[in-house]
mmCIF file of C-alpha atoms in Angstrom:
data_model
loop_
_atom_site.group_PDB
_atom_site.id
_atom_site.type_symbol
_atom_site.label_atom_id
_atom_site.label_comp_id
_atom_site.label_asym_id
_atom_site.label_seq_id
_atom_site.Cartn_x
_atom_site.Cartn_y
_atom_site.Cartn_z
ATOM 1 C CA MET P 1 -35.241 12.235 5.195
ATOM 2 C CA PHE P 2 -32.153 10.360 4.134
ATOM 3 C CA SER P 3 -32.521 6.797 2.919
ATOM 4 C CA GLN P 4 -31.086 3.934 4.932
ATOM 5 C CA SER P 5 -28.563 3.136 2.206
ATOM 6 C CA PHE P 6 -27.280 6.721 2.150
ATOM 7 C CA LEU P 7 -26.831 6.729 5.912
ATOM 8 C CA GLN P 8 -24.943 3.428 5.623
ATOM 9 C CA LEU P 9 -22.737 4.866 2.881
ATOM 10 C CA ASN P 10 -22.035 7.934 5.023
ATOM 11 C CA THR P 11 -21.138 5.792 8.051
ATOM 12 C CA ILE P 12 -18.758 3.573 6.068
ATOM 13 C CA PHE P 13 -17.200 6.597 4.340
ATOM 14 C CA ILE P 14 -16.456 8.345 7.630
ATOM 15 C CA SER P 15 -15.153 5.152 9.246
ATOM 16 C CA ILE P 16 -12.716 4.590 6.360
ATOM 17 C CA LEU P 17 -11.442 8.162 6.665
ATOM 18 C CA ILE P 18 -11.073 7.915 10.443
ATOM 19 C CA GLU P 19 -9.172 4.639 10.019
ATOM 20 C CA ALA P 20 -6.913 5.915 7.229
ATOM 21 C CA ILE P 21 -6.072 9.537 8.086
ATOM 22 C CA PRO P 22 -3.762 8.773 11.062
ATOM 23 C CA PHE P 23 -1.644 6.536 8.842
ATOM 24 C CA VAL P 24 -1.614 9.121 6.059
ATOM 25 C CA LEU P 25 -0.383 11.710 8.553
ATOM 26 C CA ILE P 26 2.376 9.360 9.708
ATOM 27 C CA GLY P 27 3.307 8.723 6.090
ATOM 28 C CA VAL P 28 3.522 12.381 5.062
ATOM 29 C CA PHE P 29 5.578 13.306 8.133
ATOM 30 C CA ILE P 30 7.999 10.477 7.366
ATOM 31 C CA ALA P 31 8.130 11.704 3.755
ATOM 32 C CA GLY P 32 8.905 15.212 4.992
ATOM 33 C CA PHE P 33 11.592 13.849 7.321
ATOM 34 C CA ILE P 34 13.192 11.949 4.443
ATOM 35 C CA GLN P 35 13.177 15.095 2.304
ATOM 36 C CA MET P 36 14.846 17.314 4.902
ATOM 37 C CA PHE P 37 17.077 15.010 6.936
ATOM 38 C CA ILE P 38 18.061 12.114 4.634
ATOM 39 C CA THR P 39 20.632 12.824 1.953
ATOM 40 C CA GLU P 40 21.238 10.979 -1.283
ATOM 41 C CA GLU P 41 24.617 9.883 0.085
ATOM 42 C CA MET P 42 22.945 8.187 3.058
ATOM 43 C CA LEU P 43 20.584 6.264 0.809
ATOM 44 C CA ALA P 44 23.403 5.263 -1.528
ATOM 45 C CA LYS P 45 25.128 3.553 1.391
ATOM 46 C CA VAL P 46 21.984 1.584 2.319
ATOM 47 C CA ILE P 47 20.655 0.511 -1.105
ATOM 48 C CA PRO P 48 23.021 -1.822 -3.029
ATOM 49 C CA LYS P 49 23.858 -1.040 -6.648
ATOM 50 C CA ASN P 50 23.040 -4.574 -7.759
ATOM 51 C CA ARG P 51 19.349 -4.714 -8.751
ATOM 52 C CA TYR P 52 18.748 -8.112 -7.173
ATOM 53 C CA LEU P 53 20.284 -7.125 -3.859
ATOM 54 C CA ALA P 54 18.497 -3.767 -4.022
ATOM 55 C CA VAL P 55 15.089 -5.426 -4.370
ATOM 56 C CA LEU P 56 15.807 -7.967 -1.628
ATOM 57 C CA SER P 57 17.152 -5.377 0.816
ATOM 58 C CA ALA P 58 14.230 -3.005 0.150
ATOM 59 C CA ALA P 59 11.729 -5.834 0.695
ATOM 60 C CA PHE P 60 13.397 -6.694 4.019
ATOM 61 C CA ILE P 61 13.391 -3.030 5.102
ATOM 62 C CA GLY P 62 9.699 -2.810 4.212
ATOM 63 C CA ALA P 63 9.016 -5.863 6.358
ATOM 64 C CA LEU P 64 10.363 -3.989 9.392
ATOM 65 C CA PHE P 65 8.570 -0.727 8.607
ATOM 66 C CA PRO P 66 5.183 -0.228 10.355
ATOM 67 C CA ALA P 67 3.476 1.651 7.493
ATOM 68 C CA CYS P 68 -0.088 1.347 6.262
ATOM 69 C CA GLU P 69 -0.896 1.284 2.546
ATOM 70 C CA CYS P 70 -2.692 4.594 3.142
ATOM 71 C CA GLY P 71 0.598 6.358 3.886
ATOM 72 C CA ILE P 72 3.212 4.309 2.026
ATOM 73 C CA VAL P 73 2.825 5.998 -1.389
ATOM 74 C CA PRO P 74 4.092 9.466 -0.345
ATOM 75 C CA ILE P 75 6.998 7.816 1.471
ATOM 76 C CA VAL P 76 7.994 5.827 -1.608
ATOM 77 C CA ARG P 77 7.622 8.834 -3.897
ATOM 78 C CA ARG P 78 9.936 10.831 -1.671
ATOM 79 C CA LEU P 79 12.476 7.994 -1.523
ATOM 80 C CA ILE P 80 12.481 7.707 -5.339
ATOM 81 C CA LEU P 81 12.928 11.478 -5.678
ATOM 82 C CA LYS P 82 15.913 11.108 -3.363
ATOM 83 C CA GLY P 83 17.519 8.596 -5.718
ATOM 84 C CA VAL P 84 16.267 5.195 -4.537
ATOM 85 C CA PRO P 85 15.837 2.984 -7.649
ATOM 86 C CA LEU P 86 12.258 2.452 -8.783
ATOM 87 C CA HIS P 87 12.444 -1.327 -8.359
ATOM 88 C CA ALA P 88 13.691 -0.985 -4.778
ATOM 89 C CA GLY P 89 11.016 1.588 -3.953
ATOM 90 C CA ILE P 90 8.258 -0.666 -5.273
ATOM 91 C CA ALA P 91 9.549 -3.692 -3.336
ATOM 92 C CA PHE P 92 9.515 -1.551 -0.195
ATOM 93 C CA MET P 93 6.009 -0.273 -0.992
ATOM 94 C CA LEU P 94 4.618 -3.800 -1.392
ATOM 95 C CA THR P 95 6.049 -5.337 1.788
ATOM 96 C CA GLY P 96 5.723 -2.340 4.144
ATOM 97 C CA PRO P 97 1.928 -2.488 4.627
ATOM 98 C CA VAL P 98 1.732 -6.297 4.815
ATOM 99 C CA ILE P 99 4.676 -7.863 6.636
ATOM 100 C CA ASN P 100 5.350 -5.309 9.363
ATOM 101 C CA PRO P 101 5.100 -6.545 12.991
ATOM 102 C CA VAL P 102 1.836 -4.719 13.775
ATOM 103 C CA VAL P 103 -0.014 -6.309 10.837
ATOM 104 C CA LEU P 104 1.331 -9.791 11.473
ATOM 105 C CA PHE P 105 0.378 -9.641 15.148
ATOM 106 C CA SER P 106 -3.166 -8.519 14.294
ATOM 107 C CA THR P 107 -3.368 -11.419 11.798
ATOM 108 C CA TYR P 108 -2.156 -13.807 14.487
ATOM 109 C CA LEU P 109 -4.880 -12.635 16.875
ATOM 110 C CA ALA P 110 -7.636 -12.580 14.228
ATOM 111 C CA PHE P 111 -7.031 -16.223 13.295
ATOM 112 C CA GLY P 112 -7.211 -17.662 16.796
ATOM 113 C CA SER P 113 -3.590 -17.147 17.844
ATOM 114 C CA GLN P 114 -2.377 -19.484 15.097
ATOM 115 C CA TRP P 115 0.824 -18.755 13.172
ATOM 116 C CA ASP P 116 -0.072 -20.447 9.882
ATOM 117 C CA MET P 117 -1.976 -17.476 8.414
ATOM 118 C CA PRO P 118 0.686 -14.850 9.336
ATOM 119 C CA PHE P 119 3.279 -17.209 7.821
ATOM 120 C CA TYR P 120 1.362 -17.627 4.551
ATOM 121 C CA ARG P 121 0.583 -13.917 4.388
ATOM 122 C CA SER P 122 4.146 -12.727 4.971
ATOM 123 C CA GLY P 123 5.694 -15.407 2.768
ATOM 124 C CA LEU P 124 3.503 -14.734 -0.263
ATOM 125 C CA SER P 125 3.801 -10.965 0.193
ATOM 126 C CA PHE P 126 7.590 -11.132 0.224
ATOM 127 C CA ILE P 127 7.722 -13.368 -2.848
ATOM 128 C CA VAL P 128 5.303 -11.135 -4.781
ATOM 129 C CA ALA P 129 7.240 -7.984 -3.822
ATOM 130 C CA VAL P 130 10.565 -9.448 -4.938
ATOM 131 C CA LEU P 131 9.226 -10.845 -8.233
ATOM 132 C CA VAL P 132 7.413 -7.616 -9.116
ATOM 133 C CA GLY P 133 10.458 -5.542 -8.188
ATOM 134 C CA LEU P 134 12.745 -7.653 -10.373
ATOM 135 C CA ILE P 135 10.398 -7.496 -13.378
ATOM 136 C CA ILE P 136 10.090 -3.724 -13.016
ATOM 137 C CA SER P 137 13.869 -3.391 -12.835
ATOM 138 C CA ARG P 138 14.059 -5.019 -16.275
ATOM 139 C CA GLN P 139 11.052 -3.387 -17.907
ATOM 140 C CA PHE P 140 11.132 0.251 -16.789
ATOM 141 C CA LYS P 141 13.848 2.858 -17.015
ATOM 142 C CA GLY P 142 13.724 6.088 -15.042
ATOM 143 C CA ASN P 143 11.671 6.757 -11.926
ATOM 144 C CA GLN P 144 8.230 6.697 -13.678
ATOM 145 C CA LEU P 145 7.051 9.611 -11.544
ATOM 146 C CA ILE P 146 4.748 12.133 -13.153
ATOM 147 C CA ALA P 147 6.067 15.694 -13.367
ATOM 148 C CA LYS P 148 3.825 16.833 -10.521
ATOM 149 C CA GLY P 149 5.502 14.363 -8.195
ATOM 150 C CA ALA P 150 8.899 15.931 -8.750
ATOM 151 C CA VAL P 151 8.230 19.617 -8.191
ATOM 152 C CA HIS P 152 8.001 19.808 -4.396
ATOM 153 C CA ASN P 153 11.720 20.221 -4.038
ATOM 154 C CA HIS P 154 12.167 23.832 -2.911
ATOM 155 C CA CYS P 155 14.443 22.775 -0.061
ATOM 156 C CA ASP P 156 16.076 19.529 0.963
ATOM 157 C CA ALA P 157 18.696 17.898 3.137
ATOM 158 C CA SER P 158 21.607 19.142 1.048
ATOM 159 C CA GLY P 159 23.476 22.235 2.173
ATOM 160 C CA LYS P 160 24.051 23.532 5.683
ATOM 161 C CA GLN P 161 20.856 24.444 7.483
ATOM 162 C CA THR P 162 19.994 24.707 11.139
ATOM 163 C CA PHE P 163 17.878 22.023 12.727
ATOM 164 C CA MET P 164 14.933 24.411 13.104
ATOM 165 C CA LYS P 165 15.033 25.357 9.412
ATOM 166 C CA LYS P 166 15.083 21.691 8.466
ATOM 167 C CA PHE P 167 12.228 20.985 10.872
ATOM 168 C CA ALA P 168 10.168 23.827 9.378
ATOM 169 C CA GLY P 169 10.937 22.489 5.900
ATOM 170 C CA MET P 170 9.799 19.034 7.005
ATOM 171 C CA LEU P 171 6.448 20.465 8.135
ATOM 172 C CA ARG P 172 6.015 22.306 4.810
ATOM 173 C CA HIS P 173 6.725 19.141 2.854
ATOM 174 C CA ALA P 174 4.360 17.139 5.064
ATOM 175 C CA ALA P 175 1.596 19.675 4.399
ATOM 176 C CA ASP P 176 2.283 19.572 0.631
ATOM 177 C CA GLU P 177 2.105 15.775 0.636
ATOM 178 C CA PHE P 178 -1.030 15.659 2.796
ATOM 179 C CA PHE P 179 -3.071 17.952 0.570
ATOM 180 C CA SER P 180 -1.749 16.200 -2.537
ATOM 181 C CA VAL P 181 -2.645 12.730 -1.266
ATOM 182 C CA GLY P 182 -5.672 13.691 0.835
ATOM 183 C CA LYS P 183 -8.026 14.453 -2.036
ATOM 184 C CA TYR P 184 -7.412 11.024 -3.531
ATOM 185 C CA LEU P 185 -7.947 9.400 -0.153
ATOM 186 C CA ILE P 186 -11.360 11.107 0.113
ATOM 187 C CA ILE P 187 -12.366 10.054 -3.408
ATOM 188 C CA GLY P 188 -11.159 6.498 -2.821
ATOM 189 C CA ALA P 189 -12.921 6.252 0.532
ATOM 190 C CA PHE P 190 -16.194 7.420 -1.044
ATOM 191 C CA VAL P 191 -15.949 4.934 -3.915
ATOM 192 C CA ALA P 192 -15.113 2.107 -1.494
ATOM 193 C CA ALA P 193 -18.052 3.066 0.739
ATOM 194 C CA ALA P 194 -20.415 3.165 -2.248
ATOM 195 C CA MET P 195 -19.233 -0.260 -3.417
ATOM 196 C CA GLN P 196 -19.723 -1.723 0.056
ATOM 197 C CA THR P 197 -23.201 -0.189 0.287
ATOM 198 C CA TYR P 198 -24.603 -1.064 -3.121
ATOM 199 C CA VAL P 199 -22.727 -4.262 -4.107
ATOM 200 C CA LYS P 200 -24.108 -7.199 -2.131
ATOM 201 C CA THR P 201 -21.594 -9.576 -0.571
ATOM 202 C CA SER P 202 -23.991 -12.439 -1.336
ATOM 203 C CA THR P 203 -23.572 -11.698 -5.039
ATOM 204 C CA LEU P 204 -19.819 -12.099 -4.731
ATOM 205 C CA LEU P 205 -20.242 -15.323 -2.786
ATOM 206 C CA GLU P 206 -22.418 -16.763 -5.533
ATOM 207 C CA ILE P 207 -19.751 -15.925 -8.129
ATOM 208 C CA GLY P 208 -16.957 -17.563 -6.149
ATOM 209 C CA GLN P 209 -18.167 -21.131 -6.209
ATOM 210 C CA THR P 210 -15.094 -22.735 -7.802
ATOM 211 C CA GLU P 211 -11.605 -22.689 -6.275
ATOM 212 C CA ALA P 212 -10.106 -20.288 -8.826
ATOM 213 C CA ALA P 213 -13.179 -18.051 -8.802
ATOM 214 C CA SER P 214 -13.141 -17.846 -5.007
ATOM 215 C CA HIS P 215 -9.584 -16.474 -5.099
ATOM 216 C CA LEU P 216 -10.565 -13.845 -7.658
ATOM 217 C CA VAL P 217 -13.659 -12.918 -5.654
ATOM 218 C CA MET P 218 -11.655 -12.429 -2.469
ATOM 219 C CA MET P 219 -9.086 -10.321 -4.321
ATOM 220 C CA GLY P 220 -11.910 -8.235 -5.758
ATOM 221 C CA LEU P 221 -13.488 -7.933 -2.331
ATOM 222 C CA ALA P 222 -10.183 -6.749 -0.860
ATOM 223 C CA PHE P 223 -9.934 -4.089 -3.567
ATOM 224 C CA VAL P 224 -13.513 -2.912 -2.987
ATOM 225 C CA LEU P 225 -13.476 -2.891 0.815
ATOM 226 C CA SER P 226 -10.152 -0.958 0.894
ATOM 227 C CA LEU P 227 -9.516 -1.906 4.507
ATOM 228 C CA CYS P 228 -6.453 -0.783 6.412
ATOM 229 C CA SER P 229 -3.950 -3.632 6.686
ATOM 230 C CA GLU P 230 -3.963 -3.444 10.493
ATOM 231 C CA ALA P 231 -7.667 -4.393 10.520
ATOM 232 C CA ASP P 232 -8.310 -6.521 7.420
ATOM 233 C CA ALA P 233 -7.421 -9.842 9.077
ATOM 234 C CA PHE P 234 -10.465 -9.593 11.357
ATOM 235 C CA ILE P 235 -12.710 -9.250 8.295
ATOM 236 C CA ALA P 236 -10.934 -12.116 6.519
ATOM 237 C CA SER P 237 -11.359 -14.397 9.519
ATOM 238 C CA SER P 238 -15.139 -13.992 9.284
ATOM 239 C CA PHE P 239 -15.012 -15.790 5.901
ATOM 240 C CA ARG P 240 -13.193 -18.889 7.208
ATOM 241 C CA SER P 241 -16.303 -21.058 6.983
ATOM 242 C CA THR P 242 -17.019 -19.907 3.414
ATOM 243 C CA PHE P 243 -13.657 -19.634 1.634
ATOM 244 C CA SER P 244 -10.468 -21.711 1.515
ATOM 245 C CA THR P 245 -7.228 -20.750 3.235
ATOM 246 C CA GLY P 246 -5.648 -19.856 -0.101
ATOM 247 C CA SER P 247 -8.431 -17.446 -1.034
ATOM 248 C CA LEU P 248 -8.198 -15.792 2.399
ATOM 249 C CA VAL P 249 -4.459 -15.346 1.861
ATOM 250 C CA ALA P 250 -5.222 -13.758 -1.520
ATOM 251 C CA PHE P 251 -7.510 -11.305 0.289
ATOM 252 C CA LEU P 252 -4.874 -10.493 2.910
ATOM 253 C CA VAL P 253 -2.033 -10.001 0.416
ATOM 254 C CA PHE P 254 -3.765 -8.276 -2.498
ATOM 255 C CA GLY P 255 -5.766 -5.749 -0.455
ATOM 256 C CA PRO P 256 -2.834 -3.912 1.176
ATOM 257 C CA MET P 257 -0.948 -3.873 -2.134
ATOM 258 C CA VAL P 258 -3.830 -2.773 -4.373
ATOM 259 C CA ASP P 259 -7.063 -1.147 -3.241
ATOM 260 C CA ILE P 260 -9.159 1.803 -4.347
ATOM 261 C CA LYS P 261 -7.429 4.290 -2.041
ATOM 262 C CA ASN P 262 -3.835 3.529 -2.874
ATOM 263 C CA VAL P 263 -4.462 3.164 -6.622
ATOM 264 C CA LEU P 264 -5.817 6.715 -6.656
ATOM 265 C CA MET P 265 -2.830 7.858 -4.601
ATOM 266 C CA MET P 266 -0.457 6.123 -7.008
ATOM 267 C CA LEU P 267 -2.161 7.920 -9.906
ATOM 268 C CA ASP P 268 -1.039 11.167 -8.278
ATOM 269 C CA ALA P 269 2.562 9.958 -8.168
ATOM 270 C CA PHE P 270 3.268 7.522 -11.014
ATOM 271 C CA LYS P 271 2.573 7.348 -14.729
ATOM 272 C CA LYS P 272 -0.645 5.525 -15.664
ATOM 273 C CA ARG P 273 1.075 2.976 -17.897
ATOM 274 C CA PHE P 274 3.420 2.007 -15.070
ATOM 275 C CA ILE P 275 0.532 1.615 -12.608
ATOM 276 C CA LEU P 276 -1.351 -0.592 -15.075
ATOM 277 C CA TYR P 277 1.580 -2.989 -15.362
ATOM 278 C CA LEU P 278 2.259 -2.857 -11.626
ATOM 279 C CA VAL P 279 -1.311 -3.793 -10.691
ATOM 280 C CA ALA P 280 -1.402 -6.533 -13.334
ATOM 281 C CA TYR P 281 1.831 -8.119 -12.068
ATOM 282 C CA ILE P 282 0.659 -8.005 -8.464
ATOM 283 C CA ALA P 283 -2.711 -9.562 -9.350
ATOM 284 C CA ILE P 284 -1.141 -12.378 -11.385
ATOM 285 C CA PHE P 285 1.440 -13.339 -8.759
ATOM 286 C CA VAL P 286 -0.993 -13.116 -5.840
ATOM 287 C CA PHE P 287 -3.529 -15.252 -7.724
ATOM 288 C CA ILE P 288 -0.997 -17.938 -8.695
ATOM 289 C CA GLY P 289 0.678 -17.945 -5.290
ATOM 290 C CA SER P 290 -2.596 -18.217 -3.395
ATOM 291 C CA LEU P 291 -3.703 -21.121 -5.617
ATOM 292 C CA LEU P 292 -0.520 -22.988 -4.665
ATOM 293 C CA ILE P 293 -1.378 -22.518 -0.995
#
């Protein structure tokens, strides 16, 4: 006989996978499309040379891109391999899962058809993405991808190929990306399920008694729960009677940018030192920004 806690862990684990896999599939197919159909020349025309304009334009593009944090990492890795600057790729990665129309509409519905929470969520997300992108543009040189992330390049959009050959290449790249990212998704989903099963929410609530502590607790809870950004607002709304608006915004902004699943996926794409700084910058800016709210 399985224990009740194990059955709960199994249920949460499967639900996370079911929620995340469709978005991962969308992400890897988009990554494959970028590899086979988008040339470096096309991207050069879209992304400005100026670092400030590059970060701003990438953040705006991310805001219009309906991508979940589960599938955004392979897309960004492929864009960077195609020549998009690291700082622009990161700005895109941070806004894509948070500000896109699907997420904002779900936030609007979750908080009683009120626009204040979508406004706070999108505003803080955009500011954090731009600030982090600008700092990275100054601090890091090169694309910061690990060697493994740069080897899947056996065919691309350059050269003259028929549409069918490019389409077949897109499917091969999508499969490569899926199996590369999928194992980290499974590990992350299991860790998140275990944390939800064995770490009591009441313990976190007891820790978050002060204003600053409540923001940190909600950020930690967002990391542990690893919810998809299309659904996290409904969980956040259940804490309205317990936590302040600012701490709920911290939950809604930090979770899609940094959770267990996407950190493990980033470890498959980026250097560890870069990820450490990236997560630290995001945490600091989300914490300060949410306190101001």
